[in-house]
Amino acid sequence: MRPPMPIDLRPAALWAAVWGGRHRVIDALVAVALAASAPSGDGGSGRSMGEVGITYLERPPMWIALSSGLAVGAAAWWRRRRPALFVLVALAGWVVLSAYIAVMVAQYTLARHMASRRTRSQRAAGISILVAAAVVVGVPIQRAAGTDAATAVTALICGVPALLGLYVGAQSELIARMRERAERAEREQHQRVLQARSAERAQIARDMHDVVTHRVSLMVLHATALEVARDQDATAIGTRIGVIGRETLDELRSLVEVLRADGDNAAPLTPQPTLADLGGLVESSRRLGMPVTLEAVDDCDAALPAFVEHAVYRVVQEALTNVHKHAATAPTHVRIHHTHDALHLRVTNGRAPRAAHAELPAGGHGLIGVAERVRLVGGELTARPTAEGGFDITADIPLTRQHTP
């Protein structure tokens, strides 16, 4: 046994079902009405103008009238799919039964569908059928009552319904296009939101890498110093390791909460680090014995974008982490120069007088990550060894154009 078909309860699906059912009810009523009125020539009103007869044929036999009426009703039922066929059957009803109401409905239906045709050939075919219908309707009237009467009656039976159909069809087509554009804009907006979320999560992943790498490096170095320390020094170093561990857990917890959150319920993050936090970053390296200096030259009073400051902070953090790994006691200099046109950053370290405290793990992705950060804010990062055996990292970020994070 087949499982029951699921019912789509979305508002759009329900409205489409109701609207489609409404169309079928209207088509059924039109088909029944025309099948009933056509055999009698619309109550005889289409057979004469006053005392002047305007019919092609005299009154046909009953079986022909009934058969023609049923044919008109059937064509009316399929009028939305076959509007041209409906016009031809209605014209046959006009010739045989003088049933003009079917012709008016057929003219309206064909003209309404013509408004949504995309090709010239379809529109040309529709216009040809409308003109032919006007000729077929006008010939017996012109023959019986003259050109003036034929023009007026033909315009009423063929012209007015056709114009009304063109107008309604154009309005429906316009509304459909506007609805399609609105739906497309909504889909594009949804895609942009998904892309923004993906970019934000990638940014969070880079932050997690930076936080873990820097903090864990400090903890390993402190643990190495703890191995040779005694008494009060050991206690102080152990306390410092605990502080670094708690800070690391707090930052990771806030980042993981954002990754777990959904949409607008995301947990608020602590403020992102900026250039003002570089002093604390440098000081934490000094406490580990790294001779590092910080030089900040500001030749511009304008404030930097927050995402630029965050990117610069992460570059300095990664550079100091690498010095801790490979040249822990090497003299290091951090220089930041802010001008009207650009922000210049340079982190240089010399050769280490002695080996690093411990062999720290290196994933090889740190510099790639910060280079990507700098590229996203419109800048360029260069990392290369120096002739003296040290390492030099420079980043140039232009400020003359609008950045997009």
Coordinates of C-alpha atoms in Angstrom, one line a residue, residues 30-309:
V30 CA -18.9 29.5 -18.4
A31 CA -19.0 26.1 -20.2
V32 CA -22.5 25.3 -18.9
A33 CA -23.8 28.8 -19.6
L34 CA -22.6 28.9 -23.2
A35 CA -23.7 25.3 -23.8
A36 CA -27.2 26.3 -22.7
S37 CA -27.4 29.7 -24.5
A38 CA -25.8 28.8 -27.8
P39 CA -28.4 26.4 -29.2
S40 CA -31.1 29.1 -29.0
G41 CA -28.9 31.7 -30.6
D42 CA -28.5 33.4 -27.2
G43 CA -32.3 33.6 -26.8
G44 CA -32.7 34.6 -30.5
S45 CA -31.1 38.0 -29.9
G46 CA -28.3 37.2 -32.3
R47 CA -30.5 36.4 -35.3
S48 CA -31.7 39.8 -36.2
M49 CA -31.3 43.6 -35.7
G50 CA -34.9 44.8 -35.4
E51 CA -36.6 43.4 -38.4
V52 CA -33.4 42.8 -40.3
G53 CA -32.1 39.2 -40.1
I54 CA -28.3 38.9 -39.8
T55 CA -27.9 35.1 -39.8
Y56 CA -25.7 33.0 -42.1
L57 CA -28.3 30.1 -41.9
E58 CA -31.9 29.7 -41.2
R59 CA -32.8 27.9 -38.0
P60 CA -30.9 24.6 -37.9
P61 CA -32.5 21.3 -36.8
M62 CA -32.6 20.7 -33.1
W63 CA -29.9 18.0 -33.2
I64 CA -27.5 20.3 -35.0
A65 CA -28.2 23.1 -32.5
L66 CA -27.7 20.9 -29.5
S67 CA -24.5 19.3 -30.9
S68 CA -23.1 22.8 -31.7
G69 CA -24.0 24.0 -28.2
L70 CA -22.2 21.1 -26.6
A71 CA -19.2 21.7 -28.8
V72 CA -19.1 25.4 -27.7
G73 CA -19.4 24.3 -24.1
A74 CA -16.6 21.8 -24.4
A75 CA -14.4 24.4 -26.1
A76 CA -15.2 26.8 -23.3
W77 CA -14.1 24.3 -20.7
W78 CA -10.7 24.0 -22.4
R79 CA -10.5 27.7 -23.2
R80 CA -7.4 28.4 -21.0
R81 CA -5.3 25.7 -22.7
R82 CA -6.7 26.1 -26.2
P83 CA -7.9 29.7 -26.7
A84 CA -7.5 29.7 -30.5
L85 CA -9.6 26.5 -30.8
F86 CA -12.3 28.1 -28.6
V87 CA -12.4 31.1 -31.0
L88 CA -12.8 28.8 -34.0
V89 CA -15.6 26.8 -32.3
A90 CA -17.3 30.0 -31.2
L91 CA -17.2 31.3 -34.8
A92 CA -18.8 28.0 -36.0
G93 CA -21.5 28.6 -33.4
W94 CA -22.0 32.1 -34.7
V95 CA -22.3 30.8 -38.3
V96 CA -24.6 28.0 -37.4
L97 CA -26.6 29.3 -34.4
S98 CA -25.9 33.1 -34.5
A99 CA -24.6 32.7 -30.9
Y100 CA -22.6 35.9 -30.3
I101 CA -22.0 35.6 -26.6
A102 CA -19.6 32.7 -27.1
V103 CA -17.7 34.9 -29.7
M104 CA -17.3 37.7 -27.2
V105 CA -16.0 35.3 -24.5
A106 CA -13.7 33.7 -27.0
Q107 CA -12.3 37.1 -28.2
Y108 CA -11.6 38.1 -24.6
T109 CA -9.9 34.8 -23.7
L110 CA -7.6 34.8 -26.8
A111 CA -6.6 38.5 -26.3
R112 CA -5.9 37.9 -22.6
H113 CA -3.6 35.0 -23.4
M114 CA -1.9 37.0 -26.2
A115 CA -0.6 39.5 -23.6
S116 CA 1.6 36.8 -22.1
R117 CA 3.0 35.4 -25.4
R118 CA 6.7 35.8 -25.7
T119 CA 7.3 35.3 -29.5
R120 CA 6.2 37.4 -32.4
S121 CA 4.9 34.4 -34.3
Q122 CA 2.4 33.6 -31.4
R123 CA 1.2 37.2 -31.2
A124 CA 0.9 37.4 -35.0
A125 CA -1.2 34.2 -35.1
G126 CA -3.4 35.6 -32.3
I127 CA -4.0 38.9 -34.1
S128 CA -4.8 37.1 -37.3
I129 CA -7.4 35.0 -35.6
L130 CA -8.9 38.1 -34.0
V131 CA -9.1 39.9 -37.3
A132 CA -10.6 36.8 -39.0
A133 CA -13.2 36.6 -36.3
A134 CA -14.2 40.2 -36.8
V135 CA -14.6 39.5 -40.6
V136 CA -16.7 36.4 -40.0
V137 CA -19.0 38.3 -37.5
G138 CA -19.2 41.4 -39.7
V139 CA -20.0 39.8 -43.1
P140 CA -23.7 38.9 -42.5
I141 CA -24.4 42.2 -40.6
Q142 CA -22.8 44.2 -43.5
R143 CA -24.8 42.3 -46.0
A144 CA -28.1 42.8 -44.2
A145 CA -27.8 46.2 -42.5
G146 CA -24.9 48.1 -44.2
T147 CA -21.3 49.0 -43.4
D148 CA -22.1 51.4 -40.5
A149 CA -24.1 48.9 -38.6
A150 CA -21.6 46.1 -39.3
T151 CA -18.7 48.3 -38.0
A152 CA -20.6 49.2 -34.8
V153 CA -21.8 45.7 -34.0
T154 CA -18.5 44.1 -34.9
A155 CA -16.7 46.5 -32.6
L156 CA -19.1 45.6 -29.8
I157 CA -18.9 41.9 -30.3
C158 CA -15.2 41.5 -31.2
G159 CA -13.3 44.8 -30.5
V160 CA -14.4 45.6 -27.0
P161 CA -13.9 42.1 -25.5
A162 CA -10.5 41.9 -27.3
L163 CA -9.3 45.2 -25.8
L164 CA -10.5 44.2 -22.4
G165 CA -8.7 40.9 -22.7
L166 CA -5.5 42.6 -23.7
Y167 CA -5.7 45.0 -20.7
V168 CA -6.5 42.3 -18.2
G169 CA -3.7 40.1 -19.6
A170 CA -1.2 42.9 -19.5
Q171 CA -2.1 43.6 -15.9
S172 CA -1.8 39.9 -14.9
E173 CA 1.5 39.6 -16.7
L174 CA 2.8 42.7 -14.9
I175 CA 1.7 41.4 -11.5
A176 CA 3.3 38.0 -12.2
R177 CA 6.6 39.7 -13.2
M178 CA 6.6 41.8 -10.1
R179 CA 5.9 38.8 -7.9
E180 CA 8.7 36.9 -9.7
R181 CA 11.1 39.7 -9.1
A182 CA 10.1 39.9 -5.5
E183 CA 10.6 36.2 -5.0
R184 CA 14.0 36.4 -6.8
A185 CA 15.1 39.3 -4.7
E186 CA 14.0 37.3 -1.6
R187 CA 16.0 34.3 -2.7
E188 CA 19.1 36.5 -3.5
Q189 CA 18.8 38.1 -0.1
H190 CA 18.6 34.7 1.6
Q191 CA 21.7 33.6 -0.3
R192 CA 23.5 36.8 0.7
V193 CA 22.6 36.1 4.4
L194 CA 23.9 32.5 4.1
Q195 CA 27.1 33.8 2.5
A196 CA 27.5 36.4 5.2
R197 CA 27.0 33.8 7.9
S198 CA 29.5 31.5 6.2
A199 CA 32.1 34.4 6.0
E200 CA 31.4 35.2 9.7
R201 CA 31.9 31.6 10.7
A202 CA 35.2 31.5 8.7
Q203 CA 36.3 34.6 10.5
I204 CA 35.4 33.0 13.9
A205 CA 37.4 29.9 12.9
R206 CA 40.5 32.1 12.1
D207 CA 40.0 33.8 15.5
M208 CA 39.9 30.5 17.2
H209 CA 43.1 29.5 15.5
D210 CA 44.8 32.7 16.5
V211 CA 43.6 32.5 20.1
V212 CA 44.6 28.9 20.6
T213 CA 48.0 29.2 18.9
H214 CA 49.0 32.3 20.9
R215 CA 47.6 31.3 24.3
V216 CA 48.8 27.7 24.1
S217 CA 52.3 28.9 23.0
L218 CA 52.4 31.1 26.1
M219 CA 51.3 28.3 28.4
V220 CA 53.9 25.9 27.0
L221 CA 56.7 28.5 27.5
H222 CA 55.5 29.2 31.0
A223 CA 55.4 25.4 31.7
T224 CA 59.0 25.2 30.4
A225 CA 60.1 27.9 32.7
L226 CA 58.2 26.2 35.6
E227 CA 60.5 23.1 35.2
V228 CA 63.5 25.1 36.3
A229 CA 61.8 27.5 38.7
R230 CA 61.6 27.1 42.5
D231 CA 59.6 28.4 45.4
Q232 CA 58.0 31.8 44.8
D233 CA 59.0 31.9 41.1
A234 CA 57.3 28.6 40.5
T235 CA 54.1 29.7 42.3
A236 CA 54.0 32.9 40.2
I237 CA 54.6 31.1 37.0
G238 CA 51.9 28.5 37.9
T239 CA 49.5 31.3 38.7
R240 CA 50.2 32.9 35.3
I241 CA 49.6 29.6 33.5
G242 CA 46.2 29.4 35.2
V243 CA 45.3 33.0 34.2
I244 CA 46.3 32.3 30.6
G245 CA 44.2 29.1 30.6
R246 CA 41.1 30.8 32.0
E247 CA 41.4 33.7 29.4
T248 CA 41.8 31.1 26.6
L249 CA 38.7 29.2 27.8
D250 CA 36.7 32.4 28.1
E251 CA 37.5 33.5 24.5
L252 CA 36.9 30.0 23.1
R253 CA 33.6 29.7 25.0
S254 CA 32.3 33.0 23.4
L255 CA 33.4 31.9 20.0
V256 CA 31.8 28.4 20.3
E257 CA 28.6 30.0 21.6
V258 CA 28.4 32.0 18.4
L259 CA 29.0 28.9 16.3
R260 CA 26.2 27.0 18.1
A261 CA 23.8 30.0 18.0
D262 CA 21.2 30.2 15.3
G263 CA 20.3 33.5 13.5
D264 CA 19.5 36.4 15.7
N265 CA 19.8 34.4 18.9
A266 CA 23.6 34.5 18.7
A267 CA 25.4 35.2 21.9
P268 CA 27.1 38.6 22.1
L269 CA 30.8 38.5 21.6
T270 CA 33.3 40.4 23.8
P271 CA 34.8 43.5 21.9
Q272 CA 37.2 42.5 19.2
P273 CA 40.9 43.5 20.0
T274 CA 42.1 46.7 18.5
L275 CA 45.3 48.7 18.3
A276 CA 44.7 49.9 21.8
D277 CA 45.2 46.3 23.0
L278 CA 48.6 45.9 21.5
G279 CA 50.3 47.2 24.6
G280 CA 48.9 44.3 26.7
L281 CA 49.9 41.8 23.9
V282 CA 53.5 43.1 23.9
E283 CA 53.7 43.2 27.7
S284 CA 52.7 39.6 27.9
S285 CA 55.6 38.7 25.6
R286 CA 58.0 40.8 27.7
R287 CA 57.0 38.9 30.8
L288 CA 58.3 35.7 29.0
G289 CA 61.7 37.3 28.5
M290 CA 61.2 38.5 24.9
P291 CA 62.9 41.9 24.4
V292 CA 60.1 43.4 22.3
T293 CA 59.4 47.1 21.7
L294 CA 56.3 48.8 20.3
E295 CA 56.5 52.0 18.2
A296 CA 53.3 53.7 17.0
V297 CA 53.4 56.7 14.7
D298 CA 50.1 58.4 14.0
D299 CA 50.2 61.1 11.3
C300 CA 46.4 61.1 10.8
D301 CA 43.7 62.0 13.3
A302 CA 41.0 59.9 11.5
A303 CA 39.8 56.8 13.2
L304 CA 40.6 53.4 11.6
P305 CA 37.8 51.0 10.7
A306 CA 37.3 48.4 13.4
F307 CA 38.0 45.4 11.1
V308 CA 41.3 47.0 10.0
E309 CA 42.4 47.3 13.6

